[in-house]
Structure formats: structure tokens, C-alpha cells
Amino acid sequence: MLCPLPPQEFIDAVAGESTSTATHVAIGKHIHDLVVNRCRVQPGDWILDIGAGCGRAANHFMGEMTGEYHGIDIMLSMVEWCRTNISTRDPKFHFHH
């Protein structure tokens, strides 16, 4: 279940200027797959995402986790966006500044 895409300025900040939304989503899916495969993440596990940005990886964990997801980022505006657009859709997803 994917949430709305973040503003283009957030996409550019985490992936480089002029990054397309399709590339943003593909990178998020790639990060998700790497974490699941290399860390052997199970649905009940908890995830700590340091440098969560605008939730491009978090988005891909939605709907498949029963554990909690905690994302941390230095950019308050991105944390607030994630709280509004991701945490409100799934209360197991928490974002911290």
C-alpha cells in the first residue's frame, strides 16, 4: 500500500535534483527488498530506519508488517510529512526528529 508521494522538493533532497517520481518509488522498493532479504525481516519484526527522509522505504513496508516501524530523520519537515501521510494510515509507523 503506497501513500501519496512526497513533494518534489523532498524527493530531490533525498535522491538528487530532478529525480522522477518513478525513480523515487523504484529506489524505495529496492531499499525495502535489500532490508528484507539481507536482514531476513519477518512481518512481526520491528524496523529502525535511521535517515528515513520522506519515507520512500517505509512506504513499501506498509501493509506487510505487524511489528513497528520507527523512522528517524534530521529534517523536521520530512518527519512531519511522514507523520501526516504515513503514520495516520498505519499507527505502527512512527517518525521521530
PDB file of N, CA and C in Angstrom:
ATOM      1  N   MET A   1       0.851  -1.169   0.000  1.00  0.00           N
ATOM      2  CA  MET A   1       0.000   0.000   0.000  1.00  0.00           C
ATOM      3  C   MET A   1       0.900   1.235   0.000  1.00  0.00           C
ATOM      4  N   LEU A   2       0.876   1.988  -1.058  1.00  0.00           N
ATOM      5  CA  LEU A   2       1.687   3.185  -1.127  1.00  0.00           C
ATOM      6  C   LEU A   2       0.877   4.417  -0.738  1.00  0.00           C
ATOM      7  N   CYS A   3       1.506   5.273   0.034  1.00  0.00           N
ATOM      8  CA  CYS A   3       0.907   6.538   0.435  1.00  0.00           C
ATOM      9  C   CYS A   3       1.086   7.542  -0.690  1.00  0.00           C
ATOM     10  N   PRO A   4       0.509   8.719  -0.531  1.00  0.00           N
ATOM     11  CA  PRO A   4       0.761   9.768  -1.531  1.00  0.00           C
ATOM     12  C   PRO A   4       2.263  10.048  -1.635  1.00  0.00           C
ATOM     13  N   LEU A   5       2.686  10.472  -2.790  1.00  0.00           N
ATOM     14  CA  LEU A   5       4.095  10.814  -2.975  1.00  0.00           C
ATOM     15  C   LEU A   5       4.407  12.119  -2.253  1.00  0.00           C
ATOM     16  N   PRO A   6       5.619  12.219  -1.709  1.00  0.00           N
ATOM     17  CA  PRO A   6       6.007  13.468  -1.043  1.00  0.00           C
ATOM     18  C   PRO A   6       6.208  14.584  -2.068  1.00  0.00           C
ATOM     19  N   PRO A   7       6.292  15.819  -1.602  1.00  0.00           N
ATOM     20  CA  PRO A   7       6.564  16.934  -2.518  1.00  0.00           C
ATOM     21  C   PRO A   7       7.881  16.716  -3.266  1.00  0.00           C
ATOM     22  N   GLN A   8       7.939  17.236  -4.470  1.00  0.00           N
ATOM     23  CA  GLN A   8       9.135  17.066  -5.304  1.00  0.00           C
ATOM     24  C   GLN A   8      10.390  17.573  -4.607  1.00  0.00           C
ATOM     25  N   GLU A   9      10.277  18.627  -3.817  1.00  0.00           N
ATOM     26  CA  GLU A   9      11.459  19.150  -3.122  1.00  0.00           C
ATOM     27  C   GLU A   9      12.026  18.117  -2.143  1.00  0.00           C
ATOM     28  N   PHE A  10      11.178  17.292  -1.531  1.00  0.00           N
ATOM     29  CA  PHE A  10      11.653  16.231  -0.637  1.00  0.00           C
ATOM     30  C   PHE A  10      12.302  15.110  -1.436  1.00  0.00           C
ATOM     31  N   ILE A  11      11.683  14.753  -2.555  1.00  0.00           N
ATOM     32  CA  ILE A  11      12.258  13.712  -3.422  1.00  0.00           C
ATOM     33  C   ILE A  11      13.644  14.145  -3.884  1.00  0.00           C
ATOM     34  N   ASP A  12      13.761  15.380  -4.312  1.00  0.00           N
ATOM     35  CA  ASP A  12      15.057  15.896  -4.768  1.00  0.00           C
ATOM     36  C   ASP A  12      16.084  15.914  -3.629  1.00  0.00           C
ATOM     37  N   ALA A  13      15.643  16.231  -2.427  1.00  0.00           N
ATOM     38  CA  ALA A  13      16.562  16.310  -1.284  1.00  0.00           C
ATOM     39  C   ALA A  13      17.135  14.943  -0.913  1.00  0.00           C
ATOM     40  N   VAL A  14      16.344  13.884  -1.047  1.00  0.00           N
ATOM     41  CA  VAL A  14      16.831  12.555  -0.653  1.00  0.00           C
ATOM     42  C   VAL A  14      17.478  11.786  -1.795  1.00  0.00           C
ATOM     43  N   ALA A  15      17.157  12.132  -3.042  1.00  0.00           N
ATOM     44  CA  ALA A  15      17.658  11.333  -4.166  1.00  0.00           C
ATOM     45  C   ALA A  15      18.407  12.135  -5.216  1.00  0.00           C
ATOM     46  N   GLY A  16      18.481  13.426  -5.055  1.00  0.00           N
ATOM     47  CA  GLY A  16      19.180  14.246  -6.039  1.00  0.00           C
ATOM     48  C   GLY A  16      18.191  15.054  -6.861  1.00  0.00           C
ATOM     49  N   GLU A  17      18.652  16.191  -7.304  1.00  0.00           N
ATOM     50  CA  GLU A  17      17.804  17.113  -8.038  1.00  0.00           C
ATOM     51  C   GLU A  17      17.222  16.482  -9.290  1.00  0.00           C
ATOM     52  N   SER A  18      15.969  16.792  -9.551  1.00  0.00           N
ATOM     53  CA  SER A  18      15.240  16.339 -10.744  1.00  0.00           C
ATOM     54  C   SER A  18      15.027  14.830 -10.800  1.00  0.00           C
ATOM     55  N   THR A  19      14.920  14.181  -9.652  1.00  0.00           N
ATOM     56  CA  THR A  19      14.624  12.755  -9.618  1.00  0.00           C
ATOM     57  C   THR A  19      13.138  12.566  -9.915  1.00  0.00           C
ATOM     58  N   SER A  20      12.823  11.678 -10.828  1.00  0.00           N
ATOM     59  CA  SER A  20      11.420  11.436 -11.176  1.00  0.00           C
ATOM     60  C   SER A  20      10.721  10.685 -10.050  1.00  0.00           C
ATOM     61  N   THR A  21       9.420  10.794 -10.016  1.00  0.00           N
ATOM     62  CA  THR A  21       8.659  10.072  -9.001  1.00  0.00           C
ATOM     63  C   THR A  21       8.791   8.559  -9.205  1.00  0.00           C
ATOM     64  N   ALA A  22       8.861   8.122 -10.459  1.00  0.00           N
ATOM     65  CA  ALA A  22       9.028   6.685 -10.738  1.00  0.00           C
ATOM     66  C   ALA A  22      10.356   6.180 -10.182  1.00  0.00           C
ATOM     67  N   THR A  23      11.406   6.963 -10.335  1.00  0.00           N
ATOM     68  CA  THR A  23      12.715   6.582  -9.798  1.00  0.00           C
ATOM     69  C   THR A  23      12.675   6.572  -8.279  1.00  0.00           C
ATOM     70  N   HIS A  24      12.027   7.551  -7.693  1.00  0.00           N
ATOM     71  CA  HIS A  24      11.886   7.632  -6.236  1.00  0.00           C
ATOM     72  C   HIS A  24      11.212   6.358  -5.704  1.00  0.00           C
ATOM     73  N   VAL A  25      10.122   5.956  -6.316  1.00  0.00           N
ATOM     74  CA  VAL A  25       9.395   4.756  -5.888  1.00  0.00           C
ATOM     75  C   VAL A  25      10.256   3.513  -6.092  1.00  0.00           C
ATOM     76  N   ALA A  26      10.953   3.429  -7.221  1.00  0.00           N
ATOM     77  CA  ALA A  26      11.803   2.266  -7.513  1.00  0.00           C
ATOM     78  C   ALA A  26      12.951   2.147  -6.505  1.00  0.00           C
ATOM     79  N   ILE A  27      13.548   3.259  -6.129  1.00  0.00           N
ATOM     80  CA  ILE A  27      14.625   3.231  -5.134  1.00  0.00           C
ATOM     81  C   ILE A  27      14.073   2.765  -3.786  1.00  0.00           C
ATOM     82  N   GLY A  28      12.904   3.265  -3.409  1.00  0.00           N
ATOM     83  CA  GLY A  28      12.278   2.830  -2.160  1.00  0.00           C
ATOM     84  C   GLY A  28      12.018   1.336  -2.143  1.00  0.00           C
ATOM     85  N   LYS A  29      11.541   0.799  -3.250  1.00  0.00           N
ATOM     86  CA  LYS A  29      11.288  -0.644  -3.354  1.00  0.00           C
ATOM     87  C   LYS A  29      12.604  -1.416  -3.270  1.00  0.00           C
ATOM     88  N   HIS A  30      13.635  -0.911  -3.898  1.00  0.00           N
ATOM     89  CA  HIS A  30      14.951  -1.564  -3.864  1.00  0.00           C
ATOM     90  C   HIS A  30      15.498  -1.601  -2.430  1.00  0.00           C
ATOM     91  N   ILE A  31      15.380  -0.484  -1.720  1.00  0.00           N
ATOM     92  CA  ILE A  31      15.824  -0.432  -0.319  1.00  0.00           C
ATOM     93  C   ILE A  31      15.024  -1.434   0.512  1.00  0.00           C
ATOM     94  N   HIS A  32      13.727  -1.446   0.341  1.00  0.00           N
ATOM     95  CA  HIS A  32      12.855  -2.396   1.048  1.00  0.00           C
ATOM     96  C   HIS A  32      13.324  -3.825   0.803  1.00  0.00           C
ATOM     97  N   ASP A  33      13.531  -4.179  -0.454  1.00  0.00           N
ATOM     98  CA  ASP A  33      13.926  -5.547  -0.796  1.00  0.00           C
ATOM     99  C   ASP A  33      15.278  -5.916  -0.195  1.00  0.00           C
ATOM    100  N   LEU A  34      16.234  -4.984  -0.229  1.00  0.00           N
ATOM    101  CA  LEU A  34      17.542  -5.238   0.382  1.00  0.00           C
ATOM    102  C   LEU A  34      17.418  -5.499   1.879  1.00  0.00           C
ATOM    103  N   VAL A  35      16.650  -4.674   2.557  1.00  0.00           N
ATOM    104  CA  VAL A  35      16.483  -4.840   4.009  1.00  0.00           C
ATOM    105  C   VAL A  35      15.814  -6.173   4.320  1.00  0.00           C
ATOM    106  N   VAL A  36      14.752  -6.492   3.606  1.00  0.00           N
ATOM    107  CA  VAL A  36      14.031  -7.746   3.851  1.00  0.00           C
ATOM    108  C   VAL A  36      14.937  -8.947   3.604  1.00  0.00           C
ATOM    109  N   ASN A  37      15.656  -8.937   2.498  1.00  0.00           N
ATOM    110  CA  ASN A  37      16.477 -10.091   2.136  1.00  0.00           C
ATOM    111  C   ASN A  37      17.749 -10.222   2.960  1.00  0.00           C
ATOM    112  N   ARG A  38      18.438  -9.129   3.178  1.00  0.00           N
ATOM    113  CA  ARG A  38      19.712  -9.209   3.912  1.00  0.00           C
ATOM    114  C   ARG A  38      19.528  -9.336   5.415  1.00  0.00           C
ATOM    115  N   CYS A  39      18.479  -8.713   5.942  1.00  0.00           N
ATOM    116  CA  CYS A  39      18.241  -8.752   7.389  1.00  0.00           C
ATOM    117  C   CYS A  39      17.223  -9.825   7.771  1.00  0.00           C
ATOM    118  N   ARG A  40      16.692 -10.481   6.764  1.00  0.00           N
ATOM    119  CA  ARG A  40      15.688 -11.542   6.979  1.00  0.00           C
ATOM    120  C   ARG A  40      14.522 -11.029   7.825  1.00  0.00           C
ATOM    121  N   VAL A  41      14.012  -9.894   7.450  1.00  0.00           N
ATOM    122  CA  VAL A  41      12.912  -9.268   8.181  1.00  0.00           C
ATOM    123  C   VAL A  41      11.655 -10.121   8.048  1.00  0.00           C
ATOM    124  N   GLN A  42      11.023 -10.360   9.183  1.00  0.00           N
ATOM    125  CA  GLN A  42       9.760 -11.087   9.244  1.00  0.00           C
ATOM    126  C   GLN A  42       8.646 -10.092   9.561  1.00  0.00           C
ATOM    127  N   PRO A  43       7.387 -10.416   9.247  1.00  0.00           N
ATOM    128  CA  PRO A  43       6.294  -9.464   9.459  1.00  0.00           C
ATOM    129  C   PRO A  43       6.191  -8.910  10.891  1.00  0.00           C
ATOM    130  N   GLY A  44       6.523  -9.687  11.912  1.00  0.00           N
ATOM    131  CA  GLY A  44       6.408  -9.223  13.292  1.00  0.00           C
ATOM    132  C   GLY A  44       7.607  -8.459  13.808  1.00  0.00           C
ATOM    133  N   ASP A  45       8.663  -8.364  13.017  1.00  0.00           N
ATOM    134  CA  ASP A  45       9.868  -7.649  13.444  1.00  0.00           C
ATOM    135  C   ASP A  45       9.615  -6.145  13.522  1.00  0.00           C
ATOM    136  N   TRP A  46      10.471  -5.474  14.258  1.00  0.00           N
ATOM    137  CA  TRP A  46      10.471  -4.019  14.325  1.00  0.00           C
ATOM    138  C   TRP A  46      11.624  -3.523  13.453  1.00  0.00           C
ATOM    139  N   ILE A  47      11.422  -2.376  12.840  1.00  0.00           N
ATOM    140  CA  ILE A  47      12.457  -1.781  11.994  1.00  0.00           C
ATOM    141  C   ILE A  47      12.799  -0.398  12.524  1.00  0.00           C
ATOM    142  N   LEU A  48      14.094  -0.107  12.591  1.00  0.00           N
ATOM    143  CA  LEU A  48      14.587   1.224  12.912  1.00  0.00           C
ATOM    144  C   LEU A  48      15.281   1.752  11.667  1.00  0.00           C
ATOM    145  N   ASP A  49      14.744   2.814  11.104  1.00  0.00           N
ATOM    146  CA  ASP A  49      15.262   3.411   9.874  1.00  0.00           C
ATOM    147  C   ASP A  49      15.904   4.746  10.235  1.00  0.00           C
ATOM    148  N   ILE A  50      17.232   4.761  10.253  1.00  0.00           N
ATOM    149  CA  ILE A  50      17.966   5.992  10.554  1.00  0.00           C
ATOM    150  C   ILE A  50      18.226   6.708   9.235  1.00  0.00           C
ATOM    151  N   GLY A  51      17.714   7.917   9.138  1.00  0.00           N
ATOM    152  CA  GLY A  51      17.773   8.644   7.872  1.00  0.00           C
ATOM    153  C   GLY A  51      16.557   8.306   7.022  1.00  0.00           C
ATOM    154  N   ALA A  52      15.393   8.283   7.659  1.00  0.00           N
ATOM    155  CA  ALA A  52      14.156   7.860   6.991  1.00  0.00           C
ATOM    156  C   ALA A  52      13.690   8.827   5.905  1.00  0.00           C
ATOM    157  N   GLY A  53      14.180  10.064   5.959  1.00  0.00           N
ATOM    158  CA  GLY A  53      13.810  11.036   4.932  1.00  0.00           C
ATOM    159  C   GLY A  53      12.310  11.201   4.823  1.00  0.00           C
ATOM    160  N   CYS A  54      11.816  11.130   3.600  1.00  0.00           N
ATOM    161  CA  CYS A  54      10.381  11.321   3.353  1.00  0.00           C
ATOM    162  C   CYS A  54       9.644   9.992   3.211  1.00  0.00           C
ATOM    163  N   GLY A  55      10.204   8.935   3.779  1.00  0.00           N
ATOM    164  CA  GLY A  55       9.503   7.658   3.863  1.00  0.00           C
ATOM    165  C   GLY A  55       9.517   6.801   2.622  1.00  0.00           C
ATOM    166  N   ARG A  56      10.499   7.002   1.742  1.00  0.00           N
ATOM    167  CA  ARG A  56      10.460   6.230   0.499  1.00  0.00           C
ATOM    168  C   ARG A  56      10.606   4.737   0.734  1.00  0.00           C
ATOM    169  N   ALA A  57      11.338   4.296   1.762  1.00  0.00           N
ATOM    170  CA  ALA A  57      11.402   2.862   2.076  1.00  0.00           C
ATOM    171  C   ALA A  57      10.213   2.458   2.942  1.00  0.00           C
ATOM    172  N   ALA A  58       9.830   3.304   3.888  1.00  0.00           N
ATOM    173  CA  ALA A  58       8.713   2.997   4.791  1.00  0.00           C
ATOM    174  C   ALA A  58       7.452   2.663   4.013  1.00  0.00           C
ATOM    175  N   ASN A  59       7.228   3.412   2.969  1.00  0.00           N
ATOM    176  CA  ASN A  59       6.062   3.221   2.122  1.00  0.00           C
ATOM    177  C   ASN A  59       5.893   1.767   1.688  1.00  0.00           C
ATOM    178  N   HIS A  60       6.989   1.109   1.401  1.00  0.00           N
ATOM    179  CA  HIS A  60       6.942  -0.259   0.863  1.00  0.00           C
ATOM    180  C   HIS A  60       6.762  -1.320   1.950  1.00  0.00           C
ATOM    181  N   PHE A  61       6.917  -0.933   3.213  1.00  0.00           N
ATOM    182  CA  PHE A  61       6.678  -1.865   4.314  1.00  0.00           C
ATOM    183  C   PHE A  61       5.222  -1.843   4.768  1.00  0.00           C
ATOM    184  N   MET A  62       4.496  -0.847   4.371  1.00  0.00           N
ATOM    185  CA  MET A  62       3.100  -0.727   4.804  1.00  0.00           C
ATOM    186  C   MET A  62       2.279  -1.904   4.294  1.00  0.00           C
ATOM    187  N   GLY A  63       1.421  -2.409   5.170  1.00  0.00           N
ATOM    188  CA  GLY A  63       0.537  -3.491   4.794  1.00  0.00           C
ATOM    189  C   GLY A  63       1.123  -4.874   4.952  1.00  0.00           C
ATOM    190  N   GLU A  64       2.428  -4.975   5.229  1.00  0.00           N
ATOM    191  CA  GLU A  64       3.035  -6.304   5.372  1.00  0.00           C
ATOM    192  C   GLU A  64       3.648  -6.534   6.741  1.00  0.00           C
ATOM    193  N   MET A  65       3.604  -5.525   7.597  1.00  0.00           N
ATOM    194  CA  MET A  65       4.240  -5.636   8.915  1.00  0.00           C
ATOM    195  C   MET A  65       3.206  -5.670  10.030  1.00  0.00           C
ATOM    196  N   THR A  66       3.469  -6.508  11.035  1.00  0.00           N
ATOM    197  CA  THR A  66       2.679  -6.460  12.260  1.00  0.00           C
ATOM    198  C   THR A  66       3.505  -5.844  13.389  1.00  0.00           C
ATOM    199  N   GLY A  67       4.816  -5.774  13.190  1.00  0.00           N
ATOM    200  CA  GLY A  67       5.697  -5.092  14.138  1.00  0.00           C
ATOM    201  C   GLY A  67       5.681  -3.600  13.859  1.00  0.00           C
ATOM    202  N   GLU A  68       6.502  -2.874  14.599  1.00  0.00           N
ATOM    203  CA  GLU A  68       6.535  -1.425  14.438  1.00  0.00           C
ATOM    204  C   GLU A  68       7.686  -0.979  13.538  1.00  0.00           C
ATOM    205  N   TYR A  69       7.490   0.159  12.935  1.00  0.00           N
ATOM    206  CA  TYR A  69       8.486   0.806  12.090  1.00  0.00           C
ATOM    207  C   TYR A  69       8.772   2.161  12.721  1.00  0.00           C
ATOM    208  N   HIS A  70      10.036   2.433  13.015  1.00  0.00           N
ATOM    209  CA  HIS A  70      10.439   3.726  13.570  1.00  0.00           C
ATOM    210  C   HIS A  70      11.452   4.355  12.624  1.00  0.00           C
ATOM    211  N   GLY A  71      11.094   5.501  12.093  1.00  0.00           N
ATOM    212  CA  GLY A  71      11.986   6.245  11.218  1.00  0.00           C
ATOM    213  C   GLY A  71      12.483   7.492  11.923  1.00  0.00           C
ATOM    214  N   ILE A  72      13.759   7.769  11.782  1.00  0.00           N
ATOM    215  CA  ILE A  72      14.383   8.942  12.402  1.00  0.00           C
ATOM    216  C   ILE A  72      15.014   9.772  11.299  1.00  0.00           C
ATOM    217  N   ASP A  73      14.821  11.085  11.372  1.00  0.00           N
ATOM    218  CA  ASP A  73      15.472  11.944  10.385  1.00  0.00           C
ATOM    219  C   ASP A  73      15.762  13.311  10.987  1.00  0.00           C
ATOM    220  N   ILE A  74      16.764  13.967  10.443  1.00  0.00           N
ATOM    221  CA  ILE A  74      17.180  15.292  10.905  1.00  0.00           C
ATOM    222  C   ILE A  74      16.287  16.401  10.337  1.00  0.00           C
ATOM    223  N   MET A  75      15.597  16.106   9.244  1.00  0.00           N
ATOM    224  CA  MET A  75      14.747  17.107   8.585  1.00  0.00           C
ATOM    225  C   MET A  75      13.334  17.063   9.167  1.00  0.00           C
ATOM    226  N   LEU A  76      13.028  18.020  10.034  1.00  0.00           N
ATOM    227  CA  LEU A  76      11.733  18.048  10.699  1.00  0.00           C
ATOM    228  C   LEU A  76      10.575  18.095   9.699  1.00  0.00           C
ATOM    229  N   SER A  77      10.726  18.845   8.631  1.00  0.00           N
ATOM    230  CA  SER A  77       9.634  18.948   7.655  1.00  0.00           C
ATOM    231  C   SER A  77       9.304  17.590   7.036  1.00  0.00           C
ATOM    232  N   MET A  78      10.310  16.764   6.806  1.00  0.00           N
ATOM    233  CA  MET A  78      10.060  15.428   6.256  1.00  0.00           C
ATOM    234  C   MET A  78       9.430  14.513   7.307  1.00  0.00           C
ATOM    235  N   VAL A  79       9.891  14.621   8.543  1.00  0.00           N
ATOM    236  CA  VAL A  79       9.305  13.838   9.640  1.00  0.00           C
ATOM    237  C   VAL A  79       7.826  14.194   9.772  1.00  0.00           C
ATOM    238  N   GLU A  80       7.516  15.473   9.756  1.00  0.00           N
ATOM    239  CA  GLU A  80       6.119  15.903   9.863  1.00  0.00           C
ATOM    240  C   GLU A  80       5.297  15.394   8.685  1.00  0.00           C
ATOM    241  N   TRP A  81       5.865  15.414   7.481  1.00  0.00           N
ATOM    242  CA  TRP A  81       5.156  14.893   6.309  1.00  0.00           C
ATOM    243  C   TRP A  81       4.866  13.404   6.498  1.00  0.00           C
ATOM    244  N   CYS A  82       5.844  12.647   6.971  1.00  0.00           N
ATOM    245  CA  CYS A  82       5.651  11.208   7.199  1.00  0.00           C
ATOM    246  C   CYS A  82       4.591  10.959   8.264  1.00  0.00           C
ATOM    247  N   ARG A  83       4.606  11.735   9.312  1.00  0.00           N
ATOM    248  CA  ARG A  83       3.593  11.572  10.364  1.00  0.00           C
ATOM    249  C   ARG A  83       2.190  11.793   9.802  1.00  0.00           C
ATOM    250  N   THR A  84       2.055  12.809   8.968  1.00  0.00           N
ATOM    251  CA  THR A  84       0.755  13.151   8.400  1.00  0.00           C
ATOM    252  C   THR A  84       0.302  12.146   7.338  1.00  0.00           C
ATOM    253  N   ASN A  85       1.229  11.677   6.521  1.00  0.00           N
ATOM    254  CA  ASN A  85       0.857  10.864   5.362  1.00  0.00           C
ATOM    255  C   ASN A  85       1.089   9.362   5.502  1.00  0.00           C
ATOM    256  N   ILE A  86       1.892   8.958   6.468  1.00  0.00           N
ATOM    257  CA  ILE A  86       2.151   7.529   6.662  1.00  0.00           C
ATOM    258  C   ILE A  86       1.596   7.064   8.008  1.00  0.00           C
ATOM    259  N   SER A  87       1.977   7.732   9.086  1.00  0.00           N
ATOM    260  CA  SER A  87       1.541   7.313  10.430  1.00  0.00           C
ATOM    261  C   SER A  87       0.025   7.334  10.582  1.00  0.00           C
ATOM    262  N   THR A  88      -0.644   8.277   9.930  1.00  0.00           N
ATOM    263  CA  THR A  88      -2.101   8.344  10.040  1.00  0.00           C
ATOM    264  C   THR A  88      -2.775   7.179   9.315  1.00  0.00           C
ATOM    265  N   ARG A  89      -2.082   6.570   8.373  1.00  0.00           N
ATOM    266  CA  ARG A  89      -2.631   5.421   7.634  1.00  0.00           C
ATOM    267  C   ARG A  89      -2.327   4.099   8.326  1.00  0.00           C
ATOM    268  N   ASP A  90      -1.250   4.088   9.118  1.00  0.00           N
ATOM    269  CA  ASP A  90      -0.878   2.868   9.841  1.00  0.00           C
ATOM    270  C   ASP A  90      -0.216   3.276  11.155  1.00  0.00           C
ATOM    271  N   PRO A  91      -0.911   3.102  12.271  1.00  0.00           N
ATOM    272  CA  PRO A  91      -0.386   3.565  13.559  1.00  0.00           C
ATOM    273  C   PRO A  91       0.855   2.815  14.045  1.00  0.00           C
ATOM    274  N   LYS A  92       1.290   1.775  13.347  1.00  0.00           N
ATOM    275  CA  LYS A  92       2.534   1.075  13.712  1.00  0.00           C
ATOM    276  C   LYS A  92       3.757   1.803  13.163  1.00  0.00           C
ATOM    277  N   PHE A  93       3.544   2.820  12.353  1.00  0.00           N
ATOM    278  CA  PHE A  93       4.633   3.576  11.747  1.00  0.00           C
ATOM    279  C   PHE A  93       4.816   4.890  12.504  1.00  0.00           C
ATOM    280  N   HIS A  94       6.023   5.075  13.057  1.00  0.00           N
ATOM    281  CA  HIS A  94       6.337   6.238  13.882  1.00  0.00           C
ATOM    282  C   HIS A  94       7.549   6.946  13.293  1.00  0.00           C
ATOM    283  N   PHE A  95       7.502   8.267  13.318  1.00  0.00           N
ATOM    284  CA  PHE A  95       8.616   9.060  12.786  1.00  0.00           C
ATOM    285  C   PHE A  95       9.060  10.058  13.831  1.00  0.00           C
ATOM    286  N   HIS A  96      10.377  10.167  13.998  1.00  0.00           N
ATOM    287  CA  HIS A  96      10.971  10.945  15.088  1.00  0.00           C
ATOM    288  C   HIS A  96      12.021  11.913  14.534  1.00  0.00           C
ATOM    289  N   HIS A  97      12.105  13.061  15.200  1.00  0.00           N
ATOM    290  CA  HIS A  97      13.109  14.069  14.835  1.00  0.00           C
ATOM    291  C   HIS A  97      14.088  14.199  15.988  1.00  0.00           C
TER     292      HIS A  97
END
